[in-house]
PDB file of C-alpha atoms and ligand atoms in Angstrom:
ATOM      1  CA  UNK K   1       0.042   0.014   0.402  1.00  0.00           C
ATOM      2  CA  UNK K   2       1.791   3.337  -1.038  1.00  0.00           C
ATOM      3  CA  UNK K   3      -0.052   6.923  -0.568  1.00  0.00           C
ATOM      4  CA  UNK K   4       0.115  10.459  -1.347  1.00  0.00           C
ATOM      5  CA  UNK K   5      -0.748  13.204   0.769  1.00  0.00           C
ATOM      6  CA  UNK K   6      -0.911  16.089  -0.892  1.00  0.00           C
ATOM      7  CA  UNK K   7      -1.021  19.022   1.524  1.00  0.00           C
ATOM      8  CA  UNK K   8       0.621  21.788   2.545  1.00  0.00           C
ATOM      9  CA  UNK K   9       4.074  22.165   5.602  1.00  0.00           C
ATOM     10  CA  UNK K  10       2.975  24.464   8.319  1.00  0.00           C
ATOM     11  CA  UNK K  11       5.800  24.820  10.439  1.00  0.00           C
ATOM     12  CA  UNK K  12       3.707  25.296  13.759  1.00  0.00           C
ATOM     13  CA  UNK K  13       0.391  24.786  13.869  1.00  0.00           C
ATOM     14  CA  UNK K  14      -0.518  21.038  14.558  1.00  0.00           C
ATOM     15  CA  UNK K  15      -1.556  20.949  11.143  1.00  0.00           C
ATOM     16  CA  UNK K  16      -1.387  19.367   7.350  1.00  0.00           C
ATOM     17  CA  UNK K  17       1.651  17.241   6.945  1.00  0.00           C
ATOM     18  CA  UNK K  18       3.159  17.165   9.566  1.00  0.00           C
ATOM     19  CA  UNK K  19       0.107  15.334  11.075  1.00  0.00           C
ATOM     20  CA  UNK K  20      -1.184  13.578   8.233  1.00  0.00           C
ATOM     21  CA  UNK K  21       2.052  11.597   8.079  1.00  0.00           C
ATOM     22  CA  UNK K  22       3.156  10.388  11.240  1.00  0.00           C
ATOM     23  CA  UNK K  23      -0.681   9.458  11.350  1.00  0.00           C
ATOM     24  CA  UNK K  24      -0.781   7.660   7.881  1.00  0.00           C
ATOM     25  CA  UNK K  25       2.524   6.249   8.627  1.00  0.00           C
ATOM     26  CA  UNK K  26       1.397   4.801  12.429  1.00  0.00           C
ATOM     27  CA  UNK K  27      -1.158   2.630  10.084  1.00  0.00           C
ATOM     28  CA  UNK K  28       1.774   1.389   8.761  1.00  0.00           C
ATOM     29  CA  UNK K  29       1.612   2.011   5.349  1.00  0.00           C
ATOM     30  CA  UNK K  30       4.349   3.988   3.072  1.00  0.00           C
ATOM     31  CA  UNK K  31       3.119   7.822   3.164  1.00  0.00           C
ATOM     32  CA  UNK K  32       4.330  10.066   0.535  1.00  0.00           C
ATOM     33  CA  UNK K  33       4.176  13.557   0.593  1.00  0.00           C
ATOM     34  CA  UNK K  34       3.990  16.312  -2.352  1.00  0.00           C
ATOM     35  CA  UNK K  35       3.809  19.845  -0.126  1.00  0.00           C
ATOM     36  CA  UNK K  36       1.718  22.594  -1.948  1.00  0.00           C
ATOM     37  CA  UNK K  37       3.073  24.923   0.228  1.00  0.00           C
ATOM     38  CA  UNK K  38       5.442  26.325   3.321  1.00  0.00           C
ATOM     39  CA  UNK K  39       4.539  28.436   5.986  1.00  0.00           C
ATOM     40  CA  UNK K  40       5.668  29.439   8.798  1.00  0.00           C
ATOM     41  CA  UNK K  41       2.260  28.935  10.826  1.00  0.00           C
ATOM     42  CA  UNK K  42      -1.486  27.797   9.875  1.00  0.00           C
ATOM     43  CA  UNK K  43      -2.938  30.657   8.266  1.00  0.00           C
ATOM     44  CA  UNK K  44      -6.155  30.709  10.869  1.00  0.00           C
ATOM     45  CA  UNK K  45      -5.646  32.812  13.797  1.00  0.00           C
ATOM     46  CA  UNK K  46      -1.912  33.673  12.878  1.00  0.00           C
ATOM     47  CA  UNK K  47      -1.053  37.152  11.567  1.00  0.00           C
ATOM     48  CA  UNK K  48       1.990  37.677  10.030  1.00  0.00           C
ATOM     49  CA  UNK K  49       2.504  34.447   8.808  1.00  0.00           C
ATOM     50  CA  UNK K  50       5.310  33.839   5.432  1.00  0.00           C
ATOM     51  CA  UNK K  51       3.659  31.898   2.486  1.00  0.00           C
ATOM     52  CA  UNK K  52       5.881  30.233   0.168  1.00  0.00           C
ATOM     53  CA  UNK K  53       4.308  28.816  -2.988  1.00  0.00           C
ATOM     54  CA  UNK K  54       5.713  25.076  -4.621  1.00  0.00           C
ATOM     55  CA  UNK K  55       3.124  25.932  -6.973  1.00  0.00           C
ATOM     56  CA  UNK K  56       6.628  26.293  -9.755  1.00  0.00           C
ATOM     57  CA  UNK K  57       8.144  23.111  -8.396  1.00  0.00           C
ATOM     58  CA  UNK K  58       5.100  20.202  -8.587  1.00  0.00           C
ATOM     59  CA  UNK K  59       5.781  19.290 -12.818  1.00  0.00           C
ATOM     60  CA  UNK K  60       9.417  18.353 -12.408  1.00  0.00           C
ATOM     61  CA  UNK K  61       8.324  16.604  -9.365  1.00  0.00           C
ATOM     62  CA  UNK K  62       5.216  14.641 -10.706  1.00  0.00           C
ATOM     63  CA  UNK K  63       8.047  14.691 -14.103  1.00  0.00           C
ATOM     64  CA  UNK K  64      10.048  12.487 -12.395  1.00  0.00           C
ATOM     65  CA  UNK K  65       7.932  10.340  -9.864  1.00  0.00           C
ATOM     66  CA  UNK K  66       6.085   9.678 -13.515  1.00  0.00           C
ATOM     67  CA  UNK K  67       9.563   8.876 -14.736  1.00  0.00           C
ATOM     68  CA  UNK K  68      10.011   6.558 -11.429  1.00  0.00           C
ATOM     69  CA  UNK K  69       6.592   4.703 -12.981  1.00  0.00           C
ATOM     70  CA  UNK K  70       5.240   5.352  -9.326  1.00  0.00           C
ATOM     71  CA  UNK K  71       2.212   4.534  -9.244  1.00  0.00           C
ATOM     72  CA  UNK K  72      -0.465   4.359  -5.441  1.00  0.00           C
ATOM     73  CA  UNK K  73      -3.354   3.283  -4.378  1.00  0.00           C
ATOM     74  CA  UNK K  74      -4.486   6.073  -2.689  1.00  0.00           C
ATOM     75  CA  UNK K  75      -3.870   9.622  -3.330  1.00  0.00           C
ATOM     76  CA  UNK K  76      -5.590  12.644  -0.310  1.00  0.00           C
ATOM     77  CA  UNK K  77      -5.222  16.073  -1.108  1.00  0.00           C
ATOM     78  CA  UNK K  78      -5.669  18.823   1.297  1.00  0.00           C
ATOM     79  CA  UNK K  79      -4.524  23.008   1.574  1.00  0.00           C
ATOM     80  CA  UNK K  80      -4.726  24.104  -2.003  1.00  0.00           C
ATOM     81  CA  UNK K  81      -2.874  27.587  -1.980  1.00  0.00           C
ATOM     82  CA  UNK K  82      -4.588  28.571  -5.169  1.00  0.00           C
ATOM     83  CA  UNK K  83      -6.769  27.539  -8.401  1.00  0.00           C
ATOM     84  CA  UNK K  84      -3.849  26.424 -10.485  1.00  0.00           C
ATOM     85  CA  UNK K  85      -3.181  24.008  -8.037  1.00  0.00           C
ATOM     86  CA  UNK K  86      -5.970  22.229  -8.201  1.00  0.00           C
ATOM     87  CA  UNK K  87      -5.318  22.557 -11.737  1.00  0.00           C
ATOM     88  CA  UNK K  88      -2.158  20.321 -11.126  1.00  0.00           C
ATOM     89  CA  UNK K  89      -4.300  18.468  -7.720  1.00  0.00           C
ATOM     90  CA  UNK K  90      -6.446  16.788 -11.544  1.00  0.00           C
ATOM     91  CA  UNK K  91      -3.291  16.249 -13.369  1.00  0.00           C
ATOM     92  CA  UNK K  92      -1.075  14.158 -10.136  1.00  0.00           C
ATOM     93  CA  UNK K  93      -4.418  11.734  -9.953  1.00  0.00           C
ATOM     94  CA  UNK K  94      -4.630  11.156 -13.929  1.00  0.00           C
ATOM     95  CA  UNK K  95      -0.876  10.247 -13.677  1.00  0.00           C
ATOM     96  CA  UNK K  96      -0.241   8.969 -10.553  1.00  0.00           C
ATOM     97  CA  UNK K  97      -3.329   7.183  -9.268  1.00  0.00           C
ATOM     98  CA  UNK K  98      -3.427   3.383 -10.135  1.00  0.00           C
ATOM     99  CA  UNK K  99      -6.282   1.878 -12.179  1.00  0.00           C
ATOM    100  CA  UNK K 100      -9.476   0.983  -9.162  1.00  0.00           C
ATOM    101  CA  UNK K 101      -7.192   3.222  -6.359  1.00  0.00           C
ATOM    102  CA  UNK K 102      -8.820   5.580  -4.358  1.00  0.00           C
ATOM    103  CA  UNK K 103      -9.014   9.411  -4.533  1.00  0.00           C
ATOM    104  CA  UNK K 104     -10.090  10.860  -1.619  1.00  0.00           C
ATOM    105  CA  UNK K 105     -10.161  14.603  -1.253  1.00  0.00           C
ATOM    106  CA  UNK K 106     -10.458  16.870   2.236  1.00  0.00           C
ATOM    107  CA  UNK K 107     -11.708  20.362   0.361  1.00  0.00           C
ATOM    108  CA  UNK K 108     -10.089  22.627   3.330  1.00  0.00           C
ATOM    109  CA  UNK K 109     -11.852  25.671   2.837  1.00  0.00           C
ATOM    110  CA  UNK K 110     -12.474  27.016   5.691  1.00  0.00           C
ATOM    111  CA  UNK K 111     -14.274  26.572   9.362  1.00  0.00           C
ATOM    112  CA  UNK K 112     -17.356  28.113  11.823  1.00  0.00           C
ATOM    113  CA  UNK K 113     -19.070  28.995   9.127  1.00  0.00           C
ATOM    114  CA  UNK K 114     -16.032  31.468   7.371  1.00  0.00           C
ATOM    115  CA  UNK K 115     -13.286  30.757   3.952  1.00  0.00           C
ATOM    116  CA  UNK K 116      -9.762  30.799   5.706  1.00  0.00           C
ATOM    117  CA  UNK K 117      -8.083  34.040   4.278  1.00  0.00           C
ATOM    118  CA  UNK K 118      -6.370  32.864   0.730  1.00  0.00           C
ATOM    119  CA  UNK K 119     -10.523  31.963  -0.429  1.00  0.00           C
ATOM    120  CA  UNK K 120     -13.009  33.543  -2.212  1.00  0.00           C
ATOM    121  CA  UNK K 121     -16.211  32.007  -4.260  1.00  0.00           C
ATOM    122  CA  UNK K 122     -14.364  31.477  -7.385  1.00  0.00           C
ATOM    123  CA  UNK K 123     -12.058  28.889  -5.507  1.00  0.00           C
ATOM    124  CA  UNK K 124     -15.482  27.532  -3.802  1.00  0.00           C
ATOM    125  CA  UNK K 125     -16.478  26.491  -7.136  1.00  0.00           C
ATOM    126  CA  UNK K 126     -13.124  24.928  -8.242  1.00  0.00           C
ATOM    127  CA  UNK K 127     -12.990  23.083  -5.894  1.00  0.00           C
ATOM    128  CA  UNK K 128     -16.103  21.514  -6.154  1.00  0.00           C
ATOM    129  CA  UNK K 129     -14.925  20.453  -9.116  1.00  0.00           C
ATOM    130  CA  UNK K 130     -12.511  18.527  -7.839  1.00  0.00           C
ATOM    131  CA  UNK K 131     -14.508  16.649  -5.403  1.00  0.00           C
ATOM    132  CA  UNK K 132     -16.504  15.736  -8.356  1.00  0.00           C
ATOM    133  CA  UNK K 133     -13.613  13.452  -9.258  1.00  0.00           C
ATOM    134  CA  UNK K 134     -12.653  12.389  -6.167  1.00  0.00           C
ATOM    135  CA  UNK K 135     -13.914   8.874  -4.186  1.00  0.00           C
ATOM    136  CA  UNK K 136     -14.642  10.448  -1.114  1.00  0.00           C
ATOM    137  CA  UNK K 137     -14.835  13.710   0.356  1.00  0.00           C
ATOM    138  CA  UNK K 138     -14.161  15.181   4.042  1.00  0.00           C
ATOM    139  CA  UNK K 139     -14.944  18.146   4.488  1.00  0.00           C
ATOM    140  CA  UNK K 140     -16.590  19.625   7.477  1.00  0.00           C
ATOM    141  CA  UNK K 141     -19.449  21.538   7.832  1.00  0.00           C
ATOM    142  CA  UNK K 142     -18.742  24.854   6.851  1.00  0.00           C
ATOM    143  CA  UNK K 143     -16.968  23.321   3.844  1.00  0.00           C
ATOM    144  CA  UNK K 144     -19.982  21.389   2.684  1.00  0.00           C
ATOM    145  CA  UNK K 145     -22.293  23.850   3.035  1.00  0.00           C
ATOM    146  CA  UNK K 146     -20.536  26.274   0.393  1.00  0.00           C
ATOM    147  CA  UNK K 147     -20.127  22.670  -2.084  1.00  0.00           C
ATOM    148  CA  UNK K 148     -23.632  23.184  -1.264  1.00  0.00           C
ATOM    149  CA  UNK K 149     -24.848  26.773  -1.688  1.00  0.00           C
ATOM    150  CA  UNK K 150     -26.348  25.772   1.358  1.00  0.00           C
ATOM    151  CA  UNK K 151     -26.229  28.719   4.347  1.00  0.00           C
ATOM    152  CA  UNK K 152     -24.361  27.627   7.327  1.00  0.00           C
ATOM    153  CA  UNK K 153     -25.528  30.036   9.582  1.00  0.00           C
ATOM    154  CA  UNK K 154     -29.348  28.170   9.339  1.00  0.00           C
ATOM    155  CA  UNK K 155     -28.801  24.603   9.685  1.00  0.00           C
ATOM    156  CA  UNK K 156     -29.541  22.576  12.550  1.00  0.00           C
ATOM    157  CA  UNK K 157     -29.446  18.907  12.873  1.00  0.00           C
ATOM    158  CA  UNK K 158     -32.449  18.325  11.258  1.00  0.00           C
ATOM    159  CA  UNK K 159     -30.341  19.666   7.796  1.00  0.00           C
ATOM    160  CA  UNK K 160     -27.670  16.897   7.752  1.00  0.00           C
ATOM    161  CA  UNK K 161     -29.286  14.445   5.553  1.00  0.00           C
ATOM    162  CA  UNK K 162     -30.206  17.131   3.526  1.00  0.00           C
ATOM    163  CA  UNK K 163     -26.319  18.584   2.616  1.00  0.00           C
ATOM    164  CA  UNK K 164     -25.597  14.692   2.026  1.00  0.00           C
ATOM    165  CA  UNK K 165     -27.860  14.167  -0.351  1.00  0.00           C
ATOM    166  CA  UNK K 166     -26.939  17.428  -1.916  1.00  0.00           C
ATOM    167  CA  UNK K 167     -23.429  16.954  -1.442  1.00  0.00           C
ATOM    168  CA  UNK K 168     -24.148  12.838  -3.260  1.00  0.00           C
ATOM    169  CA  UNK K 169     -24.484  15.018  -6.476  1.00  0.00           C
ATOM    170  CA  UNK K 170     -20.748  15.993  -6.286  1.00  0.00           C
ATOM    171  CA  UNK K 171     -19.351  13.010  -5.078  1.00  0.00           C
ATOM    172  CA  UNK K 172     -20.325   9.384  -4.136  1.00  0.00           C
ATOM    173  CA  UNK K 173     -18.855   9.242  -0.571  1.00  0.00           C
ATOM    174  CA  UNK K 174     -18.966  11.837   1.457  1.00  0.00           C
ATOM    175  CA  UNK K 175     -18.099  12.253   4.931  1.00  0.00           C
ATOM    176  CA  UNK K 176     -19.262  15.617   7.024  1.00  0.00           C
ATOM    177  CA  UNK K 177     -17.537  16.641  10.147  1.00  0.00           C
ATOM    178  CA  UNK K 178     -18.238  18.643  12.744  1.00  0.00           C
ATOM    179  CA  UNK K 179     -21.947  18.492  12.797  1.00  0.00           C
ATOM    180  CA  UNK K 180     -23.425  19.050  16.747  1.00  0.00           C
ATOM    181  CA  UNK K 181     -26.255  16.398  17.602  1.00  0.00           C
ATOM    182  CA  UNK K 182     -28.065  16.436  20.817  1.00  0.00           C
ATOM    183  CA  UNK K 183     -28.232  13.461  22.499  1.00  0.00           C
ATOM    184  CA  UNK K 184     -30.053  12.820  25.665  1.00  0.00           C
ATOM    185  CA  UNK K 185     -30.407  16.391  25.748  1.00  0.00           C
ATOM    186  CA  UNK K 186     -26.730  16.820  25.411  1.00  0.00           C
ATOM    187  CA  UNK K 187     -24.640  18.086  22.355  1.00  0.00           C
ATOM    188  CA  UNK K 188     -22.318  15.726  20.876  1.00  0.00           C
ATOM    189  CA  UNK K 189     -19.904  15.942  17.473  1.00  0.00           C
ATOM    190  CA  UNK K 190     -20.751  13.447  15.251  1.00  0.00           C
ATOM    191  CA  UNK K 191     -19.960  12.053  11.625  1.00  0.00           C
ATOM    192  CA  UNK K 192     -22.628  12.694   8.619  1.00  0.00           C
ATOM    193  CA  UNK K 193     -21.249   9.811   5.727  1.00  0.00           C
ATOM    194  CA  UNK K 194     -22.803   7.223   3.729  1.00  0.00           C
ATOM    195  CA  UNK K 195     -21.347   3.474   4.151  1.00  0.00           C
ATOM    196  CA  UNK K 196     -20.186   1.967   0.733  1.00  0.00           C
ATOM    197  CA  UNK K 197     -23.568   0.924  -0.043  1.00  0.00           C
ATOM    198  CA  UNK K 198     -24.471   4.423  -0.629  1.00  0.00           C
ATOM    199  CA  UNK K 199     -26.411   5.045   2.755  1.00  0.00           C
ATOM    200  CA  UNK K 200     -26.443   8.507   4.579  1.00  0.00           C
ATOM    201  CA  UNK K 201     -25.182   7.220   8.599  1.00  0.00           C
ATOM    202  CA  UNK K 202     -23.912   9.129  11.048  1.00  0.00           C
ATOM    203  CA  UNK K 203     -21.503   8.583  13.774  1.00  0.00           C
ATOM    204  CA  UNK K 204     -21.146  10.393  17.261  1.00  0.00           C
ATOM    205  CA  UNK K 205     -18.514  11.385  19.989  1.00  0.00           C
ATOM    206  CA  UNK K 206     -18.291  13.230  23.163  1.00  0.00           C
ATOM    207  CA  UNK K 207     -17.925  17.239  21.865  1.00  0.00           C
ATOM    208  CA  UNK K 208     -14.177  18.100  23.279  1.00  0.00           C
ATOM    209  CA  UNK K 209     -15.270  22.412  23.380  1.00  0.00           C
ATOM    210  CA  UNK K 210     -12.748  24.520  22.216  1.00  0.00           C
ATOM    211  CA  UNK K 211     -11.251  25.390  18.510  1.00  0.00           C
ATOM    212  CA  UNK K 212      -8.543  23.057  16.859  1.00  0.00           C
ATOM    213  CA  UNK K 213      -6.650  23.899  13.794  1.00  0.00           C
ATOM    214  CA  UNK K 214      -6.054  20.383  12.481  1.00  0.00           C
ATOM    215  CA  UNK K 215      -8.629  18.665  13.798  1.00  0.00           C
ATOM    216  CA  UNK K 216     -10.230  17.964  10.023  1.00  0.00           C
ATOM    217  CA  UNK K 217      -6.055  16.897   9.013  1.00  0.00           C
ATOM    218  CA  UNK K 218      -6.122  14.506  11.798  1.00  0.00           C
ATOM    219  CA  UNK K 219      -9.995  12.827  10.619  1.00  0.00           C
ATOM    220  CA  UNK K 220      -9.220  12.737   7.173  1.00  0.00           C
ATOM    221  CA  UNK K 221      -5.285  11.806   8.011  1.00  0.00           C
ATOM    222  CA  UNK K 222      -6.958   8.100  10.221  1.00  0.00           C
ATOM    223  CA  UNK K 223      -9.526   7.913   7.857  1.00  0.00           C
ATOM    224  CA  UNK K 224      -7.255   7.199   4.272  1.00  0.00           C
ATOM    225  CA  UNK K 225      -4.619   4.959   6.667  1.00  0.00           C
ATOM    226  CA  UNK K 226      -7.847   2.824   7.996  1.00  0.00           C
ATOM    227  CA  UNK K 227      -9.275   2.403   4.380  1.00  0.00           C
ATOM    228  CA  UNK K 228      -5.641   2.033   3.447  1.00  0.00           C
ATOM    229  CA  UNK K 229      -5.638  -1.131   5.518  1.00  0.00           C
ATOM    230  CA  UNK K 230      -8.541  -2.705   4.575  1.00  0.00           C
ATOM    231  CA  UNK K 231     -10.945  -1.567   7.546  1.00  0.00           C
ATOM    232  CA  UNK K 232     -14.555  -0.902   5.585  1.00  0.00           C
ATOM    233  CA  UNK K 233     -15.823   2.679   6.225  1.00  0.00           C
ATOM    234  CA  UNK K 234     -18.196   2.196   8.931  1.00  0.00           C
ATOM    235  CA  UNK K 235     -15.243   1.116  11.368  1.00  0.00           C
ATOM    236  CA  UNK K 236     -13.074   2.689   9.643  1.00  0.00           C
ATOM    237  CA  UNK K 237     -14.856   5.958  10.529  1.00  0.00           C
ATOM    238  CA  UNK K 238     -16.200   5.086  14.085  1.00  0.00           C
ATOM    239  CA  UNK K 239     -12.079   5.037  14.329  1.00  0.00           C
ATOM    240  CA  UNK K 240     -11.341   7.690  12.865  1.00  0.00           C
ATOM    241  CA  UNK K 241     -14.401  10.309  14.600  1.00  0.00           C
ATOM    242  CA  UNK K 242     -12.798   8.479  18.052  1.00  0.00           C
ATOM    243  CA  UNK K 243      -9.099   9.292  18.123  1.00  0.00           C
ATOM    244  CA  UNK K 244      -9.506  12.966  17.011  1.00  0.00           C
ATOM    245  CA  UNK K 245     -11.595  13.272  20.103  1.00  0.00           C
ATOM    246  CA  UNK K 246      -8.932  11.517  21.538  1.00  0.00           C
ATOM    247  CA  UNK K 247      -6.475  13.444  20.506  1.00  0.00           C
ATOM    248  CA  UNK K 248      -8.263  17.291  21.105  1.00  0.00           C
ATOM    249  CA  UNK K 249      -8.779  15.928  24.626  1.00  0.00           C
ATOM    250  CA  UNK K 250      -5.217  15.736  24.709  1.00  0.00           C
ATOM    251  CA  UNK K 251      -4.597  19.155  23.288  1.00  0.00           C
ATOM    252  CA  UNK K 252      -7.130  21.072  25.412  1.00  0.00           C
TER     253      UNK K 252
HETATM  254  O1  PXL S   1      -6.127  22.726   9.253  1.00  0.00           O
HETATM  255  C1  PXL S   1      -6.183  22.872   8.092  1.00  0.00           C
HETATM  256  C2  PXL S   1      -5.357  24.270   7.247  1.00  0.00           C
HETATM  257  C3  PXL S   1      -4.277  23.536   6.385  1.00  0.00           C
HETATM  258  N1  PXL S   1      -3.568  24.066   5.762  1.00  0.00           N
HETATM  259  C4  PXL S   1      -3.375  25.908   6.856  1.00  0.00           C
HETATM  260  C5  PXL S   1      -4.061  26.429   7.255  1.00  0.00           C
HETATM  261  C6  PXL S   1      -5.293  25.630   8.137  1.00  0.00           C
HETATM  262  C7  PXL S   1      -6.446  25.683   8.805  1.00  0.00           C
HETATM  263  O2  PXL S   1      -6.116  26.876   8.732  1.00  0.00           O
HETATM  264  O3  PXL S   1      -3.789  27.639   7.413  1.00  0.00           O
HETATM  265  C8  PXL S   1      -2.173  26.542   5.710  1.00  0.00           C
END
């Protein structure tokens, strides 16, 4: 099993490749990386961060890998710094994903109802295009709303199945994180997802209060690691949701 993780390197901030590489590797599968940018910190909550766009290097990296006949069982893409990088990821999928391989897209764009800096409506539209060629997408609730043109501010628990249904028009297997649900008077945090047969299901865990940048990266990495090990979707979602909650608890 060989996985390619496409994401940025945020030198500080517990997210992106600094999360994907250790978690996927700990699952016992080879994880190669394609860095999209190097930042001094992630872009959420920090001011004055540096941002080196690595787009210029990407075509030559891909050309070299093609000369080595590298092929991947799973490719997962995360934070992309520009629309041209979205196009590059489409090319990476064409050139480097094995036939029958899995293409997973984490459409990293925002949180808590707002887009991260750097992103706008045009970027969202292009990200929809990348989701259309994915086998699995793993947006958080904010990103799911942007992808489906649903107003995040008006969303309540009863809307989650409809959001999933709209996401399925983009990609057959969406998995949406950060969906608050009420269980016996307490708020829990759920993942709403479609199982291998296309049925909408949810998996709730204890809700840890606080803001956790990189939680989506932890979830996506664990999910991909579990799927790479042959775990079926229901169990992979359960393992990944539980693991993410435990990490949040540990750093809280
Ligand atoms: O974890 C998502 C993420 C990844 N990469 C960068 C980010 C963020 C979220 O803020 O800023 C650079």
